[in-house]
Amino acid sequence: MSTITLSATPKGNGYQATVSFPNGVAMSSAETYPTIAEALTAAALKMLDMPDRLEALDRTEEASGDHGRR
């Protein structure tokens, strides 16, 4: 099973949004957001704007035989 992490870290007067993928790639926002909730929302929206990365996760799991079943 793959894990994608959405995080908000303090930066300046707000929070920076970050999306981290299981292959070690992490993307952080250039802008800061006034609240943790807004930063996490921005990270989630960014992730949804990258369907190719999400589809690649599906292909990786299918190739490894791990379909999230335990």
Short mmCIF file of C-alpha atoms in Angstrom, two decimals:
data_model
loop_
_atom_site.label_atom_id
_atom_site.label_comp_id
_atom_site.label_asym_id
_atom_site.label_seq_id
_atom_site.Cartn_x
_atom_site.Cartn_y
_atom_site.Cartn_z
CA MET A 1 0.00 0.00 0.00
CA SER A 2 1.32 3.46 -0.88
CA THR A 3 1.25 6.39 1.50
CA ILE A 4 1.05 10.01 0.38
CA THR A 5 1.65 12.57 3.10
CA LEU A 6 0.12 16.04 3.18
CA SER A 7 1.80 18.34 5.66
CA ALA A 8 1.86 21.93 6.82
CA THR A 9 5.06 23.35 8.28
CA PRO A 10 5.54 26.78 9.85
CA LYS A 11 7.14 29.29 7.51
CA GLY A 12 7.26 33.03 8.10
CA ASN A 13 3.85 34.21 9.28
CA GLY A 14 1.99 31.11 8.08
CA TYR A 15 2.31 27.54 6.93
CA GLN A 16 3.83 25.96 3.85
CA ALA A 17 2.00 23.05 2.21
CA THR A 18 3.90 19.90 1.21
CA VAL A 19 2.88 16.75 -0.67
CA SER A 20 5.27 13.80 -0.14
CA PHE A 21 5.12 10.68 -2.32
CA PRO A 22 6.38 7.20 -1.36
CA ASN A 23 9.27 7.36 -3.85
CA GLY A 24 10.83 10.20 -1.86
CA VAL A 25 9.60 13.07 -4.04
CA ALA A 26 8.19 15.98 -2.05
CA MET A 27 6.70 19.18 -3.44
CA SER A 28 6.23 22.28 -1.31
CA SER A 29 4.19 25.36 -2.07
CA ALA A 30 5.96 28.60 -2.89
CA GLU A 31 3.33 30.53 -0.96
CA THR A 32 2.37 30.36 2.70
CA TYR A 33 -1.13 30.02 4.12
CA PRO A 34 -2.48 31.62 7.29
CA THR A 35 -3.77 28.37 8.81
CA ILE A 36 -2.81 24.70 8.89
CA ALA A 37 -6.20 23.82 7.40
CA GLU A 38 -5.63 26.09 4.41
CA ALA A 39 -2.14 24.69 3.85
CA LEU A 40 -3.41 21.09 3.96
CA THR A 41 -6.26 21.99 1.61
CA ALA A 42 -3.76 23.52 -0.82
CA ALA A 43 -1.61 20.37 -0.63
CA ALA A 44 -4.64 18.15 -1.32
CA LEU A 45 -5.69 20.27 -4.29
CA LYS A 46 -2.14 20.15 -5.66
CA MET A 47 -2.13 16.37 -5.37
CA LEU A 48 -5.42 16.16 -7.28
CA ASP A 49 -3.88 18.34 -10.02
CA MET A 50 -1.31 15.58 -10.64
CA PRO A 51 -3.36 12.58 -11.83
CA ASP A 52 -0.34 11.18 -13.69
CA ARG A 53 1.52 10.71 -10.39
CA LEU A 54 -1.50 9.02 -8.82
CA GLU A 55 -1.88 6.72 -11.84
CA ALA A 56 1.84 5.86 -11.59
CA LEU A 57 1.25 4.74 -7.99
CA ASP A 58 -1.46 2.37 -9.23
CA ARG A 59 0.87 0.94 -11.88
CA THR A 60 3.64 0.44 -9.32
CA GLU A 61 1.34 -1.42 -6.93
CA GLU A 62 -0.09 -3.57 -9.73
CA ALA A 63 3.43 -4.51 -10.84
CA SER A 64 4.45 -5.42 -7.30
CA GLY A 65 1.30 -7.46 -6.73
CA ASP A 66 0.32 -5.31 -3.73
CA HIS A 67 -3.25 -4.18 -4.20
CA GLY A 68 -3.72 -2.80 -0.71
CA ARG A 69 -5.21 -6.05 0.59
CA ARG A 70 -4.05 -7.30 3.98
#
